[in-house]
Amino acid sequence: MAMFESTRAFCALPFQTIITFLCLATAGGFITLVLYRLWFHPLARYPGPRLAAATGWYETYFDCLRGGRFSKHIDDMHIQYGNIVRINPWELHIRDPAFFDHFYTSSTALEKDPWYYNFAGIPRSTFATSSAVVHRQRRSAIARSFATSAAVSKHIEACVERLLERLESLRKDGPPQSQVVQMSSMFWMLASDIVTGCMMPRATDYMTYPKTAPGYAKMFKTLARVALWNRHFSRLFSLLSSLPRSIVDRSAKPFTEVLRMQDDMLSQIRETDPKSSSPLSSPFLPNLLRHLHHSKLPATDKLPSRLLEEATMILGAGTEAVGAALSLTTYHLLSTPRALTRLKSELRTLTNTLPHNPTPGSQHPILPSPLLHKHCPYLLASIKEGLRLSKESNRMPRINRSFPTLYAEHAIPAGTVISMSLRDVHLHPSVFPDPGTFDPDRWLRPGAGELERKFLVPFGRGSRACVGRAIAMEELVVAIGNLFARVEMGVWGTGDEDMRVAHDFFSGGGKGGREGGLKVRLG
């Protein structure tokens, strides 16, 4: 009764008085929160900008208004404050290559920071799953589909053969302007054909029908920017998805392409359900969707909406990450005459020793992965160096809820978000002398095996490492090896600034590279 009377009395106050009271209460709550974070929070003793410790809007400013520049700002913080920095109210960032392997491969079940990894709006995907227990179940269900096999190898080789045929057709039959090729888009289409062939019964097949491919460069640029804003304003993807397609098409056409791809994936998810009237299956691959339908996952994890989130993340990672690595490795090889000459000599030596046994329908044999691994050490070294330089962006926040994390003289409280960045390992001069130089020889010198084991981490480390690593490596080896064995080309209208990471949209974007990427002129 007393509460009712108090509420009635409050509502009887003049409107202006109520507004004033609410504003003062909000301001008081905000000031109290800031004072707590600055002086009484468990992370209050760690160095870093006071504004970053006070509010998450500090990171929002660099991410959203400065276009993905927070990663670069973290570098500046480390220069000023040292190896451990408080980068927002709840997170510490550590820059120490020697600690990376220990932290991410420890036996402790680390959780992912749900706020950071829900940037793409698909929190139920294996990639974004926070709980270590749930992640283990979901990862186990998809791991088998991403193991290399004879069928997968044939699929990769067939896709690469179609890429080479496409380039040869442009060189021989196309007009002069068609001989300048947007290779980044070509690589993204290749990667899409490969990953969708492993995942769904109907692959994209952009290499055969390139006109059906979306504008990959613009699509990924738009999607990456929207995803970055979605991390800070979590309903953005839901809002865009709920709008009429006509409005999205006029205001953000590349996002329409994303929605169309999701529509097709959802259709295939339903068609591969064993409960459907005529479930689809791949003609030669044990595709992921079919396997998930038959897995031991709980029924809620087999819902079409959950499987769509899984498929979306796998398509994005398997296309953008592999495509970026192919683009950067190709660019550096073409831009480094000594490396290019040595690689071509190695491949020429291999092809000259082979019997003439061409791939059906082709004048030249596809060099398979086992053969390239056995006879082309410089090719493998070039790919490792390309991976090292391609993984410049993003941090990997983890949470140890079990006990404090020990680093140097610090005992970081349990439950704290702790992150490290791949670029702080790959570009650290104490680990890789002259880190910005493309130098495949660093992987052929004495001690290279230990260097690779500890400090080459393009696929992450520990139980959260990329589940598709084996297939991605086979794609890179077969694509780069056969491309340079059979195609003459040179860089066209692309420079270091176009390929260098200038913005962190989780995957990274160059000053001009995200718009145009690598262009080559066919010889």
Coordinates of C-alpha atoms in Angstrom, one line a residue:
M1 CA 0.0 0.0 0.0
A2 CA 2.8 2.4 0.9
M3 CA 4.6 1.6 -2.4
F4 CA 1.4 2.4 -4.3
E5 CA 1.0 5.7 -2.5
S6 CA 4.6 6.6 -3.2
T7 CA 4.2 5.8 -6.9
R8 CA 1.0 7.8 -7.1
A9 CA 2.7 10.7 -5.4
F10 CA 5.6 10.6 -7.9
C11 CA 3.3 10.5 -10.9
A12 CA 1.5 13.5 -9.5
L13 CA 4.6 15.6 -9.8
P14 CA 4.9 18.1 -12.6
F15 CA 6.3 16.5 -15.8
Q16 CA 9.3 18.8 -15.8
T17 CA 10.2 17.7 -12.3
I18 CA 10.0 14.0 -13.3
I19 CA 12.2 14.5 -16.3
T20 CA 14.7 16.4 -14.1
F21 CA 14.7 13.7 -11.5
L22 CA 15.3 10.9 -14.1
C23 CA 18.1 12.8 -15.7
L24 CA 19.8 13.4 -12.4
A25 CA 19.4 9.7 -11.5
T26 CA 20.8 8.6 -14.8
A27 CA 23.8 11.0 -14.5
G28 CA 24.4 9.9 -10.9
G29 CA 24.3 6.2 -11.9
F30 CA 26.8 6.9 -14.7
I31 CA 29.1 8.8 -12.5
T32 CA 29.0 6.1 -9.9
L33 CA 29.8 3.4 -12.5
V34 CA 32.7 5.5 -13.8
L35 CA 34.1 6.0 -10.3
Y36 CA 33.8 2.3 -9.7
R37 CA 35.6 1.3 -12.9
L38 CA 38.4 3.8 -12.3
W39 CA 39.0 3.2 -8.6
F40 CA 37.4 0.1 -7.3
H41 CA 37.2 -2.4 -10.2
P42 CA 39.5 -5.4 -10.1
L43 CA 41.3 -4.1 -13.2
A44 CA 41.7 -0.6 -11.8
R45 CA 45.4 -1.1 -11.1
Y46 CA 46.3 -2.0 -14.7
P47 CA 47.7 0.7 -17.0
G48 CA 45.8 2.2 -19.9
P49 CA 43.9 5.3 -20.9
R50 CA 41.5 6.5 -18.2
L51 CA 38.8 7.0 -20.7
A52 CA 39.1 3.4 -22.0
A53 CA 38.8 2.2 -18.4
A54 CA 35.8 4.4 -17.8
T55 CA 33.6 3.5 -20.8
G56 CA 33.2 1.1 -23.7
W57 CA 32.3 4.1 -25.9
Y58 CA 36.0 4.7 -26.2
E59 CA 36.4 1.5 -28.3
T60 CA 33.1 2.3 -30.2
Y61 CA 34.6 5.6 -31.3
F62 CA 37.7 4.0 -32.9
D63 CA 35.8 1.1 -34.4
C64 CA 32.8 2.8 -35.8
L65 CA 33.6 6.5 -36.3
R66 CA 37.3 5.9 -37.2
G67 CA 36.5 2.9 -39.4
G68 CA 38.1 -0.1 -37.6
R69 CA 41.1 1.7 -36.2
F70 CA 40.9 0.4 -32.6
S71 CA 43.5 -2.4 -33.3
K72 CA 46.0 0.2 -34.4
H73 CA 45.2 2.3 -31.3
I74 CA 45.9 -0.8 -29.2
D75 CA 49.4 -0.8 -30.7
D76 CA 49.8 2.8 -29.6
M77 CA 48.6 1.9 -26.1
H78 CA 51.3 -0.8 -25.8
I79 CA 54.0 1.7 -26.9
Q80 CA 52.9 4.0 -24.1
Y81 CA 51.9 1.6 -21.3
G82 CA 53.9 -1.6 -21.9
N83 CA 53.0 -5.2 -22.6
I84 CA 49.8 -5.4 -20.6
V85 CA 47.1 -2.7 -21.1
R86 CA 43.5 -2.2 -20.0
I87 CA 41.8 -1.5 -23.4
N88 CA 38.2 -1.2 -22.1
P89 CA 36.4 -1.5 -18.7
W90 CA 36.4 -5.3 -18.7
E91 CA 39.4 -6.4 -20.9
L92 CA 43.2 -6.6 -20.7
H93 CA 45.3 -6.9 -23.9
I94 CA 48.7 -8.6 -23.7
R95 CA 51.5 -8.2 -26.3
D96 CA 54.1 -10.9 -25.6
P97 CA 54.8 -13.6 -28.3
A98 CA 56.3 -15.9 -25.6
F99 CA 53.0 -15.9 -23.7
F100 CA 50.7 -16.6 -26.7
D101 CA 51.3 -20.3 -27.0
H102 CA 51.0 -20.8 -23.2
F103 CA 47.8 -18.9 -22.8
Y104 CA 45.8 -20.4 -25.8
T105 CA 47.1 -24.0 -25.4
S106 CA 46.7 -24.3 -21.7
S107 CA 44.6 -27.2 -20.4
T108 CA 42.1 -24.7 -19.0
A109 CA 38.8 -24.5 -20.8
L110 CA 38.8 -20.9 -22.0
E111 CA 35.5 -19.3 -23.0
K112 CA 35.1 -16.7 -25.8
D113 CA 33.9 -13.2 -25.0
P114 CA 30.3 -13.3 -26.3
W115 CA 30.2 -9.5 -26.8
Y116 CA 33.2 -9.5 -29.1
Y117 CA 32.4 -12.6 -31.1
N118 CA 28.7 -11.9 -31.8
F119 CA 29.7 -9.2 -34.3
A120 CA 28.2 -11.2 -37.2
G121 CA 24.9 -11.7 -35.4
I122 CA 25.2 -15.6 -35.3
P123 CA 25.9 -16.4 -31.7
R124 CA 24.9 -20.1 -32.1
S125 CA 27.6 -20.9 -34.6
T126 CA 30.5 -23.0 -33.4
F127 CA 32.9 -20.1 -34.0
A128 CA 30.9 -17.7 -31.8
T129 CA 29.9 -20.2 -29.1
S130 CA 31.1 -18.9 -25.7
S131 CA 30.7 -22.0 -23.5
A132 CA 33.7 -24.3 -23.7
V133 CA 31.4 -27.3 -23.2
V134 CA 28.9 -26.5 -25.9
H135 CA 31.7 -25.5 -28.2
R136 CA 33.3 -28.9 -27.8
Q137 CA 30.1 -30.6 -28.8
R138 CA 29.5 -28.5 -31.8
R139 CA 33.1 -28.6 -33.0
S140 CA 33.1 -32.4 -32.7
A141 CA 30.1 -32.5 -34.9
I142 CA 31.6 -30.5 -37.8
A143 CA 35.2 -31.6 -37.5
R144 CA 34.8 -34.8 -39.6
S145 CA 33.5 -32.9 -42.5
F146 CA 36.6 -30.7 -42.6
A147 CA 39.1 -33.5 -42.5
T148 CA 41.1 -34.0 -45.8
S149 CA 40.2 -37.1 -47.8
A150 CA 40.6 -38.3 -51.4
A151 CA 37.1 -37.0 -52.3
V152 CA 37.9 -33.5 -50.8
S153 CA 41.3 -33.4 -52.6
K154 CA 39.6 -34.2 -55.9
H155 CA 37.1 -31.5 -55.3
I156 CA 39.8 -28.9 -54.6
E157 CA 41.8 -30.0 -57.6
A158 CA 38.6 -29.7 -59.8
C159 CA 37.9 -26.2 -58.6
V160 CA 41.5 -25.1 -59.1
E161 CA 41.4 -26.5 -62.6
R162 CA 38.3 -24.5 -63.4
L163 CA 40.1 -21.4 -62.2
L164 CA 43.0 -22.0 -64.5
E165 CA 40.8 -22.7 -67.4
R166 CA 39.0 -19.4 -66.7
L167 CA 42.2 -17.5 -66.7
E168 CA 43.4 -19.2 -69.9
S169 CA 40.1 -18.4 -71.6
L170 CA 40.5 -14.7 -70.6
R171 CA 44.1 -14.6 -71.9
K172 CA 43.4 -16.3 -75.2
D173 CA 39.9 -15.3 -76.2
G174 CA 39.0 -12.2 -74.3
P175 CA 39.4 -8.6 -75.4
P176 CA 42.6 -6.8 -74.2
Q177 CA 40.8 -5.2 -71.2
S178 CA 39.7 -8.7 -70.0
Q179 CA 43.4 -9.6 -69.6
V180 CA 43.5 -7.4 -66.5
V181 CA 41.9 -9.6 -63.9
Q182 CA 40.6 -8.8 -60.4
M183 CA 42.4 -11.8 -58.8
S184 CA 41.1 -11.1 -55.3
S185 CA 37.5 -11.7 -56.5
M186 CA 38.7 -14.8 -58.5
F187 CA 40.3 -16.2 -55.3
W188 CA 37.1 -15.5 -53.3
M189 CA 35.0 -17.2 -55.9
L190 CA 37.4 -20.2 -55.9
A191 CA 37.3 -20.4 -52.1
S192 CA 33.5 -20.2 -52.1
D193 CA 33.2 -23.0 -54.6
I194 CA 35.5 -25.2 -52.5
V195 CA 33.9 -24.5 -49.1
T196 CA 30.3 -24.8 -50.4
G197 CA 31.1 -28.1 -52.1
C198 CA 32.3 -29.4 -48.7
M199 CA 29.3 -28.0 -46.9
M200 CA 26.2 -28.3 -49.2
P201 CA 25.0 -30.5 -52.0
R202 CA 24.8 -27.6 -54.4
A203 CA 28.1 -25.7 -54.5
T204 CA 28.2 -22.1 -55.8
D205 CA 30.3 -23.1 -58.9
Y206 CA 31.3 -19.5 -59.6
M207 CA 34.3 -20.6 -61.6
T208 CA 32.1 -22.2 -64.2
Y209 CA 29.4 -19.5 -64.1
P210 CA 31.3 -16.3 -63.0
K211 CA 28.4 -14.0 -63.9
T212 CA 26.3 -15.6 -61.1
A213 CA 28.9 -14.5 -58.5
P214 CA 28.1 -11.5 -56.4
G215 CA 30.5 -8.6 -56.3
Y216 CA 32.6 -10.2 -53.6
A217 CA 34.9 -7.2 -53.0
K218 CA 31.9 -4.8 -52.3
M219 CA 29.9 -7.5 -50.5
F220 CA 32.7 -8.3 -48.0
K221 CA 33.5 -4.7 -47.5
T222 CA 29.9 -3.9 -46.7
L223 CA 29.3 -7.0 -44.5
A224 CA 32.5 -6.3 -42.6
R225 CA 31.6 -2.7 -41.8
V226 CA 28.0 -3.7 -40.8
A227 CA 29.4 -6.5 -38.6
L228 CA 31.7 -4.0 -36.8
W229 CA 28.8 -1.7 -36.0
N230 CA 26.7 -4.7 -35.0
R231 CA 29.2 -5.5 -32.3
H232 CA 28.5 -2.2 -30.6
F233 CA 24.8 -1.9 -31.6
S234 CA 23.7 -5.6 -31.5
R235 CA 20.3 -5.3 -33.2
L236 CA 21.7 -3.9 -36.5
F237 CA 21.8 -7.1 -38.4
S238 CA 18.3 -8.0 -37.2
L239 CA 17.0 -4.6 -38.3
L240 CA 18.5 -4.9 -41.8
S241 CA 17.2 -8.5 -42.2
S242 CA 13.7 -7.4 -41.2
L243 CA 13.5 -4.6 -43.7
P244 CA 11.8 -5.2 -47.1
R245 CA 14.3 -6.4 -49.7
S246 CA 13.5 -3.4 -51.9
I247 CA 14.6 -1.0 -49.3
V248 CA 17.8 -2.9 -48.5
D249 CA 18.6 -3.3 -52.2
R250 CA 18.4 0.5 -52.7
S251 CA 20.4 1.4 -49.5
A252 CA 22.8 -1.5 -49.1
K253 CA 22.8 -3.6 -52.2
P254 CA 25.8 -5.8 -51.2
F255 CA 23.9 -6.8 -48.1
T256 CA 21.1 -8.0 -50.3
E257 CA 23.6 -10.5 -51.8
V258 CA 24.3 -11.8 -48.3
L259 CA 20.6 -12.3 -47.7
R260 CA 20.2 -14.1 -51.0
M261 CA 23.0 -16.4 -50.2
Q262 CA 21.4 -17.1 -46.8
D263 CA 18.1 -17.9 -48.5
D264 CA 19.8 -20.4 -50.7
M265 CA 21.6 -22.0 -47.8
L266 CA 18.4 -22.2 -45.7
S267 CA 16.7 -23.9 -48.6
Q268 CA 19.5 -26.5 -48.9
I269 CA 19.4 -27.0 -45.1
R270 CA 15.8 -28.0 -45.3
E271 CA 16.3 -30.1 -48.4
T272 CA 19.1 -32.1 -46.7
D273 CA 17.0 -32.9 -43.6
P274 CA 16.4 -36.6 -43.6
K275 CA 12.8 -35.9 -42.6
S276 CA 12.2 -34.1 -45.9
S277 CA 10.4 -36.0 -48.7
S278 CA 13.5 -36.3 -50.9
P279 CA 16.6 -35.3 -48.9
L280 CA 19.5 -34.1 -51.1
S281 CA 23.0 -35.4 -50.9
S282 CA 26.2 -34.4 -52.6
P283 CA 27.2 -36.5 -55.6
F284 CA 30.7 -37.3 -54.2
L285 CA 31.3 -35.4 -50.9
P286 CA 29.9 -36.2 -47.4
N287 CA 28.7 -32.7 -47.0
L288 CA 28.5 -30.9 -43.7
L289 CA 24.8 -30.2 -43.6
R290 CA 23.8 -33.8 -44.1
H291 CA 26.3 -34.9 -41.4
L292 CA 25.0 -32.4 -38.9
H293 CA 21.4 -33.7 -39.5
H294 CA 22.6 -37.2 -38.6
S295 CA 24.9 -36.1 -35.7
K296 CA 24.4 -36.6 -32.0
L297 CA 23.8 -32.9 -31.4
P298 CA 20.6 -32.0 -29.5
A299 CA 17.5 -31.3 -31.5
T300 CA 17.8 -27.6 -30.8
D301 CA 21.2 -27.5 -32.5
K302 CA 19.6 -29.1 -35.6
L303 CA 17.0 -26.4 -36.1
P304 CA 17.3 -24.8 -39.6
S305 CA 17.9 -21.4 -38.0
R306 CA 20.9 -22.7 -36.0
L307 CA 22.3 -24.6 -38.9
L308 CA 22.0 -21.4 -41.0
E309 CA 24.2 -19.6 -38.5
E310 CA 26.7 -22.4 -38.7
A311 CA 26.7 -22.4 -42.5
T312 CA 27.0 -18.6 -42.7
M313 CA 30.0 -18.5 -40.5
I314 CA 31.8 -21.3 -42.3
L315 CA 31.1 -19.7 -45.7
G316 CA 32.4 -16.4 -44.5
A317 CA 35.5 -17.7 -42.9
G318 CA 36.2 -20.3 -45.6
T319 CA 35.8 -17.7 -48.3
E320 CA 37.2 -14.4 -47.0
A321 CA 40.1 -15.8 -44.9
V322 CA 41.4 -18.2 -47.6
G323 CA 40.8 -15.6 -50.4
A324 CA 42.7 -13.0 -48.5
A325 CA 45.7 -15.4 -47.9
L326 CA 45.7 -16.4 -51.6
S327 CA 45.6 -12.7 -52.7
L328 CA 48.4 -11.6 -50.4
T329 CA 50.7 -14.6 -51.1
T330 CA 50.3 -14.1 -54.8
Y331 CA 50.9 -10.4 -54.5
H332 CA 54.1 -10.8 -52.6
L333 CA 55.4 -13.5 -54.9
L334 CA 54.8 -11.4 -58.0
S335 CA 56.3 -8.3 -56.3
T336 CA 59.5 -10.1 -55.1
P337 CA 61.5 -11.1 -58.3
R338 CA 63.9 -13.3 -56.4
A339 CA 61.1 -15.3 -54.7
L340 CA 59.2 -15.6 -58.0
T341 CA 62.2 -16.9 -59.9
R342 CA 63.0 -19.4 -57.3
L343 CA 59.4 -20.7 -57.0
K344 CA 59.0 -21.0 -60.8
S345 CA 62.3 -22.9 -61.0
E346 CA 61.1 -25.3 -58.3
L347 CA 57.8 -25.9 -60.0
R348 CA 59.4 -26.2 -63.5
T349 CA 61.8 -28.9 -62.1
L350 CA 58.8 -30.8 -60.7
T351 CA 56.7 -30.6 -63.9
N352 CA 59.6 -31.6 -66.1
T353 CA 60.0 -34.9 -64.2
L354 CA 56.3 -35.9 -64.4
P355 CA 54.8 -38.1 -67.1
H356 CA 52.3 -36.4 -69.3
N357 CA 49.1 -37.4 -67.7
P358 CA 46.8 -34.5 -68.0
T359 CA 43.6 -33.9 -66.0
P360 CA 40.6 -35.0 -68.1
G361 CA 39.7 -32.1 -70.4
S362 CA 43.0 -30.2 -69.7
Q363 CA 46.3 -30.0 -71.6
H364 CA 48.2 -30.0 -68.3
P365 CA 48.1 -32.2 -65.2
I366 CA 47.0 -30.7 -62.0
L367 CA 49.8 -31.0 -59.4
P368 CA 48.2 -32.7 -56.4
S369 CA 48.9 -31.6 -52.8
P370 CA 51.0 -34.7 -51.8
L371 CA 53.3 -34.1 -54.7
L372 CA 53.7 -30.4 -54.0
H373 CA 54.3 -31.1 -50.3
K374 CA 57.0 -33.6 -51.2
H375 CA 58.9 -31.8 -53.9
C376 CA 58.3 -28.1 -53.3
P377 CA 59.7 -26.8 -50.0
Y378 CA 60.0 -23.2 -51.3
L379 CA 56.3 -23.3 -52.3
L380 CA 55.4 -24.3 -48.7
A381 CA 57.7 -21.7 -47.3
S382 CA 56.1 -19.0 -49.4
I383 CA 52.6 -20.0 -48.3
K384 CA 53.7 -19.9 -44.6
E385 CA 55.1 -16.5 -45.2
G386 CA 52.0 -15.3 -46.9
L387 CA 49.9 -16.6 -44.0
R388 CA 52.1 -14.8 -41.5
L389 CA 51.7 -11.5 -43.3
S390 CA 48.0 -12.0 -44.1
K391 CA 47.0 -12.4 -40.4
E392 CA 47.6 -8.8 -39.2
S393 CA 44.2 -8.0 -37.8
N394 CA 41.9 -8.9 -34.9
R395 CA 42.4 -9.8 -31.3
M396 CA 41.2 -13.1 -29.7
P397 CA 39.5 -12.4 -26.3
R398 CA 39.2 -15.3 -23.9
I399 CA 37.8 -15.8 -20.4
N400 CA 39.3 -18.1 -17.8
R401 CA 36.5 -18.5 -15.2
S402 CA 38.3 -21.2 -13.2
F403 CA 41.2 -19.4 -11.6
P404 CA 43.5 -16.4 -12.0
T405 CA 45.7 -16.2 -15.1
L406 CA 49.4 -15.7 -14.2
Y407 CA 51.4 -13.4 -16.4
A408 CA 54.8 -12.0 -15.4
E409 CA 54.2 -10.5 -11.9
H410 CA 50.4 -10.2 -12.5
A411 CA 47.7 -12.5 -11.2
I412 CA 44.8 -11.5 -13.4
P413 CA 41.4 -12.2 -11.7
A414 CA 39.3 -15.2 -12.9
G415 CA 36.5 -14.1 -15.2
T416 CA 38.6 -11.3 -16.8
V417 CA 38.5 -10.9 -20.5
I418 CA 42.1 -11.3 -21.8
S419 CA 43.1 -10.9 -25.4
M420 CA 46.1 -11.2 -27.6
S421 CA 46.5 -10.4 -31.3
L422 CA 48.0 -12.5 -34.1
R423 CA 49.9 -9.6 -35.5
D424 CA 51.8 -9.2 -32.2
V425 CA 53.2 -12.6 -32.8
H426 CA 53.6 -12.5 -36.6
L427 CA 55.1 -9.0 -36.8
H428 CA 57.2 -9.0 -33.6
P429 CA 60.8 -8.1 -34.5
S430 CA 62.2 -10.3 -31.7
V431 CA 60.6 -13.3 -33.3
F432 CA 60.7 -12.4 -37.0
P433 CA 63.6 -10.0 -37.9
D434 CA 62.5 -7.4 -40.5
P435 CA 58.9 -8.6 -40.0
G436 CA 57.3 -6.6 -42.8
T437 CA 59.5 -8.2 -45.5
F438 CA 58.2 -11.2 -47.5
D439 CA 61.0 -13.7 -46.9
P440 CA 60.1 -17.4 -47.5
D441 CA 63.7 -18.4 -46.6
R442 CA 63.0 -17.8 -42.9
W443 CA 61.0 -21.1 -43.0
L444 CA 63.9 -23.0 -44.5
R445 CA 66.7 -22.0 -42.2
P446 CA 67.9 -24.1 -39.2
G447 CA 65.4 -23.8 -36.4
A448 CA 62.5 -23.1 -38.7
G449 CA 60.5 -26.1 -37.3
E450 CA 60.5 -24.7 -33.8
L451 CA 59.7 -21.2 -35.1
E452 CA 56.7 -22.6 -36.9
R453 CA 55.5 -24.6 -33.9
K454 CA 55.6 -21.7 -31.5
F455 CA 55.0 -18.6 -33.6
L456 CA 53.2 -19.3 -36.8
V457 CA 49.6 -19.1 -35.6
P458 CA 47.4 -18.0 -38.6
F459 CA 44.7 -20.5 -37.6
G460 CA 44.8 -19.8 -33.9
R461 CA 45.8 -22.1 -31.1
G462 CA 44.3 -24.7 -28.8
S463 CA 40.8 -26.1 -28.8
R464 CA 39.4 -23.0 -30.5
A465 CA 41.8 -23.2 -33.5
C466 CA 40.3 -23.1 -36.9
V467 CA 38.5 -26.4 -37.6
G468 CA 39.1 -26.1 -41.4
R469 CA 42.8 -25.7 -41.2
A470 CA 43.7 -28.9 -43.1
I471 CA 41.4 -28.0 -46.0
A472 CA 42.5 -24.4 -46.1
M473 CA 46.2 -25.5 -46.3
E474 CA 45.4 -27.9 -49.1
E475 CA 43.6 -25.1 -51.0
L476 CA 46.5 -22.8 -50.6
V477 CA 49.1 -25.4 -51.7
V478 CA 47.1 -26.6 -54.7
A479 CA 46.0 -23.2 -55.9
I480 CA 49.3 -21.3 -55.5
G481 CA 51.4 -24.3 -56.8
N482 CA 49.3 -24.8 -60.0
L483 CA 48.7 -21.1 -60.6
F484 CA 52.4 -20.3 -60.7
A485 CA 53.2 -23.5 -62.6
R486 CA 50.8 -22.7 -65.4
V487 CA 50.0 -19.0 -65.5
E488 CA 52.2 -16.0 -66.5
M489 CA 51.0 -12.8 -64.9
G490 CA 52.2 -9.6 -63.3
V491 CA 50.8 -7.1 -60.8
W492 CA 48.7 -4.4 -62.3
G493 CA 47.7 -1.2 -60.6
T494 CA 48.1 -2.6 -57.1
G495 CA 50.7 -1.4 -54.5
D496 CA 51.7 -2.1 -51.0
E497 CA 49.2 0.4 -49.6
D498 CA 46.3 -1.5 -51.3
M499 CA 47.3 -4.8 -49.6
R500 CA 48.5 -3.5 -46.2
V501 CA 45.9 -3.8 -43.4
A502 CA 44.7 -0.3 -42.4
H503 CA 41.4 -1.2 -40.8
D504 CA 40.3 -4.0 -38.6
F505 CA 36.9 -5.4 -39.5
F506 CA 37.8 -8.6 -37.7
S507 CA 39.5 -9.9 -40.9
G508 CA 41.3 -6.7 -41.8
G509 CA 41.0 -4.3 -44.7
G510 CA 43.6 -2.5 -46.7
K511 CA 43.6 1.2 -47.6
G512 CA 42.4 0.3 -51.0
G513 CA 42.5 -3.5 -50.9
R514 CA 39.0 -4.1 -49.7
E515 CA 37.6 -2.1 -52.6
G516 CA 39.8 -3.4 -55.3
G517 CA 42.2 -6.0 -54.0
L518 CA 44.9 -7.6 -56.2
K519 CA 44.7 -7.0 -59.9
V520 CA 47.0 -8.8 -62.4
R521 CA 47.7 -8.6 -66.1
L522 CA 47.8 -12.0 -67.7
G523 CA 50.9 -12.7 -69.9

